[in-house]
mmCIF file with all atom_site columns, C-alpha atoms in Angstrom:
data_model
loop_
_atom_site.group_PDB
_atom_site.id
_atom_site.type_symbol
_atom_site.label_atom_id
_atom_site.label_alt_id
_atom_site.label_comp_id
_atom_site.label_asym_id
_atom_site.label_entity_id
_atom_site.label_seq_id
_atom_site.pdbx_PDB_ins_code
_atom_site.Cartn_x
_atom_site.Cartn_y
_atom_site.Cartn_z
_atom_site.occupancy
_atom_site.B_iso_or_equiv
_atom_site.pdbx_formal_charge
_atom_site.auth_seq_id
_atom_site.auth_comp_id
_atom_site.auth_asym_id
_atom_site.auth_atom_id
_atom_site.pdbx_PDB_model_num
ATOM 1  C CA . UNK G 1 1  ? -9.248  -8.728  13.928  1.00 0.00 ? 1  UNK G CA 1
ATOM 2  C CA . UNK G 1 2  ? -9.226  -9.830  17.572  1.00 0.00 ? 2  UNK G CA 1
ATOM 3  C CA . UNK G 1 3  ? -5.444  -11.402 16.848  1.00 0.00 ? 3  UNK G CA 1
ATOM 4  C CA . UNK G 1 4  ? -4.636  -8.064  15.694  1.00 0.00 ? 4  UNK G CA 1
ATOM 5  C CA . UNK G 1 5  ? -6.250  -6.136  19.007  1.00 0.00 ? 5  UNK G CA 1
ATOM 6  C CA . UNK G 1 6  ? -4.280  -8.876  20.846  1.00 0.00 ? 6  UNK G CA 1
ATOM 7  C CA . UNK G 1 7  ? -0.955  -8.032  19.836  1.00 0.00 ? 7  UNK G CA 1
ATOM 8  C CA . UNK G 1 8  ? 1.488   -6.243  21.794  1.00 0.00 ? 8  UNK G CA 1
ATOM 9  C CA . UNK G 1 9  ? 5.244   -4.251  21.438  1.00 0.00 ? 9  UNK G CA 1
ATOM 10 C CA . UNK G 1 10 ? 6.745   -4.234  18.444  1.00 0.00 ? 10 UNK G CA 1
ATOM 11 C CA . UNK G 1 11 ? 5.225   -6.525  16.596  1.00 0.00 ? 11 UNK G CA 1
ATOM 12 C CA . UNK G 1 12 ? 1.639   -4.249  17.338  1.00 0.00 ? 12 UNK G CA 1
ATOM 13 C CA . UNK G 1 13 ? 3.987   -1.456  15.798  1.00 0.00 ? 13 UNK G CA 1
ATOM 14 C CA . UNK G 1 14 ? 4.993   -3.513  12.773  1.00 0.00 ? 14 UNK G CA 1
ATOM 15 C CA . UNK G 1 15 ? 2.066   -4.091  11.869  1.00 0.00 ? 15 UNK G CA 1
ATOM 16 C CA . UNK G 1 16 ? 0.280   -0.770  12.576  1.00 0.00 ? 16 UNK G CA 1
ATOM 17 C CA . UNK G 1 17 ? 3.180   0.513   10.252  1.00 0.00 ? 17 UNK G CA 1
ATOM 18 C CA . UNK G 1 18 ? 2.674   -1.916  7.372   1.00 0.00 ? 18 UNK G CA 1
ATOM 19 C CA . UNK G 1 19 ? -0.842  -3.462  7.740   1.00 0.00 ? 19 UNK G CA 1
ATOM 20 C CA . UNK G 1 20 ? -3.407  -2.873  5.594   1.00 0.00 ? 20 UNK G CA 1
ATOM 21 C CA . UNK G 1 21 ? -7.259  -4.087  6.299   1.00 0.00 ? 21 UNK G CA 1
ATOM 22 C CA . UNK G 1 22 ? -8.558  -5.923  3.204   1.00 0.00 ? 22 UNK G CA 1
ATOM 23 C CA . UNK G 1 23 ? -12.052 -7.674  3.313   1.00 0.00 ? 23 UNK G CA 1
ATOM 24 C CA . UNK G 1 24 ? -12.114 -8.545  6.694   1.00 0.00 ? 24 UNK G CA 1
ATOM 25 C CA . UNK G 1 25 ? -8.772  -8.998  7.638   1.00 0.00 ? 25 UNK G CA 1
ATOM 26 C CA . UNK G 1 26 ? -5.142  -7.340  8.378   1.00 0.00 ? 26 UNK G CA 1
ATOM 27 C CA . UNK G 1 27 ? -2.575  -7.810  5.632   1.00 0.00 ? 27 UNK G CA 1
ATOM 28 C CA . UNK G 1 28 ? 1.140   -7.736  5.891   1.00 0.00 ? 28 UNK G CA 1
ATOM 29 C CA . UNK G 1 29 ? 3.332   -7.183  2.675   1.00 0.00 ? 29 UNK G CA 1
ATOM 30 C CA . UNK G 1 30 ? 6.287   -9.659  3.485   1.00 0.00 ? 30 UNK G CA 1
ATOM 31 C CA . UNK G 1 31 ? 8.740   -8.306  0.587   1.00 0.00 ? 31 UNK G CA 1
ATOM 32 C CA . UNK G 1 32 ? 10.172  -4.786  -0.210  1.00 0.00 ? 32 UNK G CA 1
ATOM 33 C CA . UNK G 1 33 ? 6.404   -3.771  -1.211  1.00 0.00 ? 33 UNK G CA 1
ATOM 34 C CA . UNK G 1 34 ? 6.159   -2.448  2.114   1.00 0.00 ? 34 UNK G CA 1
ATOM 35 C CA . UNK G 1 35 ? 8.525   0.161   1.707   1.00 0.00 ? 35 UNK G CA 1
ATOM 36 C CA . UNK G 1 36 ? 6.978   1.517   -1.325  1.00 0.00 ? 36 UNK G CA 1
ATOM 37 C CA . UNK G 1 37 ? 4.478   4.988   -1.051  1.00 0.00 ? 37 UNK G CA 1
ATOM 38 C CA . UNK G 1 38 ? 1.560   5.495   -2.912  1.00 0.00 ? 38 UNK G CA 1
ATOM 39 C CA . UNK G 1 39 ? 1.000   8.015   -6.044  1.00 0.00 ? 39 UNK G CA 1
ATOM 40 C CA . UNK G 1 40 ? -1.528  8.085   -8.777  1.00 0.00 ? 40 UNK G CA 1
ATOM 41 C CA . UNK G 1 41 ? 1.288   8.627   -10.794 1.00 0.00 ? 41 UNK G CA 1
ATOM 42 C CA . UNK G 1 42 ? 3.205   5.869   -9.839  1.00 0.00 ? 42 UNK G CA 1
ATOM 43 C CA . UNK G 1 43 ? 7.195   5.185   -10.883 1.00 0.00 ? 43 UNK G CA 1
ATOM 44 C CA . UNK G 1 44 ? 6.543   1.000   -10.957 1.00 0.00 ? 44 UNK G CA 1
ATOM 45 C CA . UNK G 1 45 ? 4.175   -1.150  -12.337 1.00 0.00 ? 45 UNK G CA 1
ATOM 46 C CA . UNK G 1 46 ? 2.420   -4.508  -12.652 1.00 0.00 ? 46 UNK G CA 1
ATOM 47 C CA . UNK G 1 47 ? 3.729   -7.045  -15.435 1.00 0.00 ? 47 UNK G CA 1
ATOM 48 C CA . UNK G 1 48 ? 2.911   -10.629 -15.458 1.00 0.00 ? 48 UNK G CA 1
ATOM 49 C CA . UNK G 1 49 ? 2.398   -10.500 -11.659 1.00 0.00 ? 49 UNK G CA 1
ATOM 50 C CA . UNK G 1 50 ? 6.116   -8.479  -11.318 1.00 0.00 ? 50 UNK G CA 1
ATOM 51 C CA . UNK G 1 51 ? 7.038   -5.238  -10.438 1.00 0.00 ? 51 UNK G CA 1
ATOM 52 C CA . UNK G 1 52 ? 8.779   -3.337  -12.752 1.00 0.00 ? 52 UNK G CA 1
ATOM 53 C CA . UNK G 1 53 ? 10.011  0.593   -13.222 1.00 0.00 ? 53 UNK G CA 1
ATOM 54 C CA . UNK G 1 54 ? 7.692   2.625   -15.279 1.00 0.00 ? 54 UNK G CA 1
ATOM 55 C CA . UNK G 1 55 ? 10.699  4.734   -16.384 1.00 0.00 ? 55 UNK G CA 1
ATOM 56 C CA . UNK G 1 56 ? 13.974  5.101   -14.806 1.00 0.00 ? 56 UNK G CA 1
ATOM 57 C CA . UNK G 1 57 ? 13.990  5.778   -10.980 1.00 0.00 ? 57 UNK G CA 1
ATOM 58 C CA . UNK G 1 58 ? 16.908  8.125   -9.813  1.00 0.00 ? 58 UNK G CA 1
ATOM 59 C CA . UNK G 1 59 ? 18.917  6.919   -7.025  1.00 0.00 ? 59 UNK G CA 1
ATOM 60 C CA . UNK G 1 60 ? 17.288  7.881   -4.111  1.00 0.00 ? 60 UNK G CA 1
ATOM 61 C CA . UNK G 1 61 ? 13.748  8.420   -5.788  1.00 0.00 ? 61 UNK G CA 1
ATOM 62 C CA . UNK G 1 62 ? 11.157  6.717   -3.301  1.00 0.00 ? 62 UNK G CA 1
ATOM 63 C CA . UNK G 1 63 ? 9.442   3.653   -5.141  1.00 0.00 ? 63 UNK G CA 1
ATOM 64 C CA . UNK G 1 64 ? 5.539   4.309   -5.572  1.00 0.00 ? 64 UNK G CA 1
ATOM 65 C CA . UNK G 1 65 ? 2.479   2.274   -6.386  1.00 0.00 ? 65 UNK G CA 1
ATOM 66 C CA . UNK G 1 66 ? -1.082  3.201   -7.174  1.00 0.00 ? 66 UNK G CA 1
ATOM 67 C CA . UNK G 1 67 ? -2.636  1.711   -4.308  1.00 0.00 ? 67 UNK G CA 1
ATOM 68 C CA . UNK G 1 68 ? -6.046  2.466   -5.932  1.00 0.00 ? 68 UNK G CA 1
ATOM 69 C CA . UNK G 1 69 ? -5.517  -0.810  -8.332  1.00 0.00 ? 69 UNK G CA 1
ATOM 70 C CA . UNK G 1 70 ? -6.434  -2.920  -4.807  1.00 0.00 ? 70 UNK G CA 1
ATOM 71 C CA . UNK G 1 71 ? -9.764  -1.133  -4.301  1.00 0.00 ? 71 UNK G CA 1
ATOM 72 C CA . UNK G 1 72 ? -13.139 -2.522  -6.026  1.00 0.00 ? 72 UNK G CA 1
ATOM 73 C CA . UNK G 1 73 ? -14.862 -0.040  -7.767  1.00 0.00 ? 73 UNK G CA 1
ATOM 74 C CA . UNK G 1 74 ? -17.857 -0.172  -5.298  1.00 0.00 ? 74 UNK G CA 1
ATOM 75 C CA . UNK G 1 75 ? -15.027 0.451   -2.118  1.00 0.00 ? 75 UNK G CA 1
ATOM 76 C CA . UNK G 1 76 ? -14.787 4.322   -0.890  1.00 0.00 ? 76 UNK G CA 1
ATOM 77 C CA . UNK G 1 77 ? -10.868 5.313   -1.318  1.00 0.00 ? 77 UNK G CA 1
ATOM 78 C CA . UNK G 1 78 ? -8.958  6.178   2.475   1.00 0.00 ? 78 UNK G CA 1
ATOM 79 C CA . UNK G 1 79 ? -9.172  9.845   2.628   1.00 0.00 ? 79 UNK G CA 1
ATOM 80 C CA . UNK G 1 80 ? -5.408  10.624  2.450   1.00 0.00 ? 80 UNK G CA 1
ATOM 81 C CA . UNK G 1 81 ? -5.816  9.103   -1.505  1.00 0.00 ? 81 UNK G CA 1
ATOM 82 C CA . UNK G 1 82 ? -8.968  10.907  -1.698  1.00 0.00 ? 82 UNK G CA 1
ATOM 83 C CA . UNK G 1 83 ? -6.938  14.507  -1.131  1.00 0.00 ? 83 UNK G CA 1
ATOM 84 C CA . UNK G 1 84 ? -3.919  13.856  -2.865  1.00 0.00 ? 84 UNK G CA 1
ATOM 85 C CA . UNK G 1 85 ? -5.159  12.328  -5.935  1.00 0.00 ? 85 UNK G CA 1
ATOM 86 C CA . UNK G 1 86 ? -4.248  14.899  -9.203  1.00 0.00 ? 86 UNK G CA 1
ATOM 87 C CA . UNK G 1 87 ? -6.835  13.204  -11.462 1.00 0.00 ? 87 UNK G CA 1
ATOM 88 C CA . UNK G 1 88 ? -9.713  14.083  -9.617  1.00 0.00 ? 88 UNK G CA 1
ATOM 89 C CA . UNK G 1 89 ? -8.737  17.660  -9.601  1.00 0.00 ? 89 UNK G CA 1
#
């Protein structure tokens, strides 16, 4: 975590923008992942360690992911998921 205090510019506003703390440490997504949202009704999904639609995705639909999936079961959800999540309604 001190590297991450350390850093300056627009790296610091990289990673502010796309890291995620995980266990201890910062984590960067290095491939298009980044640019997806999360839903608990996500468009994509994990097979065989790939990402694939979950149905078709309209041109222009943002990509989502159910961030939840990288929580353990014992780990308190971020608040935004907490207030958006339908299933808990």
């Amino acid at each position: 975590l001190q590297e991450f205090n350390n850093l300056k510019g627009r790296t610091k506003k990289e990673w502010n923008k796309y890291g995620y703390y995980c266990e201890g440490f910062i984590c960067h997504d290095m491939d298009d992942s980044k640019y997806w949202n999360h839903s608990f009704t996500p468009n994509t999904s994990d097979y065989s360690n790939t990402c694939i639609a979950a149905h078709d995705i309209k041109k222009g639909e943002e990509l989502t992911w159910d961030y939840s999936n990288y929580f353990r079961p014992d780990e308190k959800l971020p608040e935004y998921m907490v207030q958006t999540n339908p299933l808990e309604n």
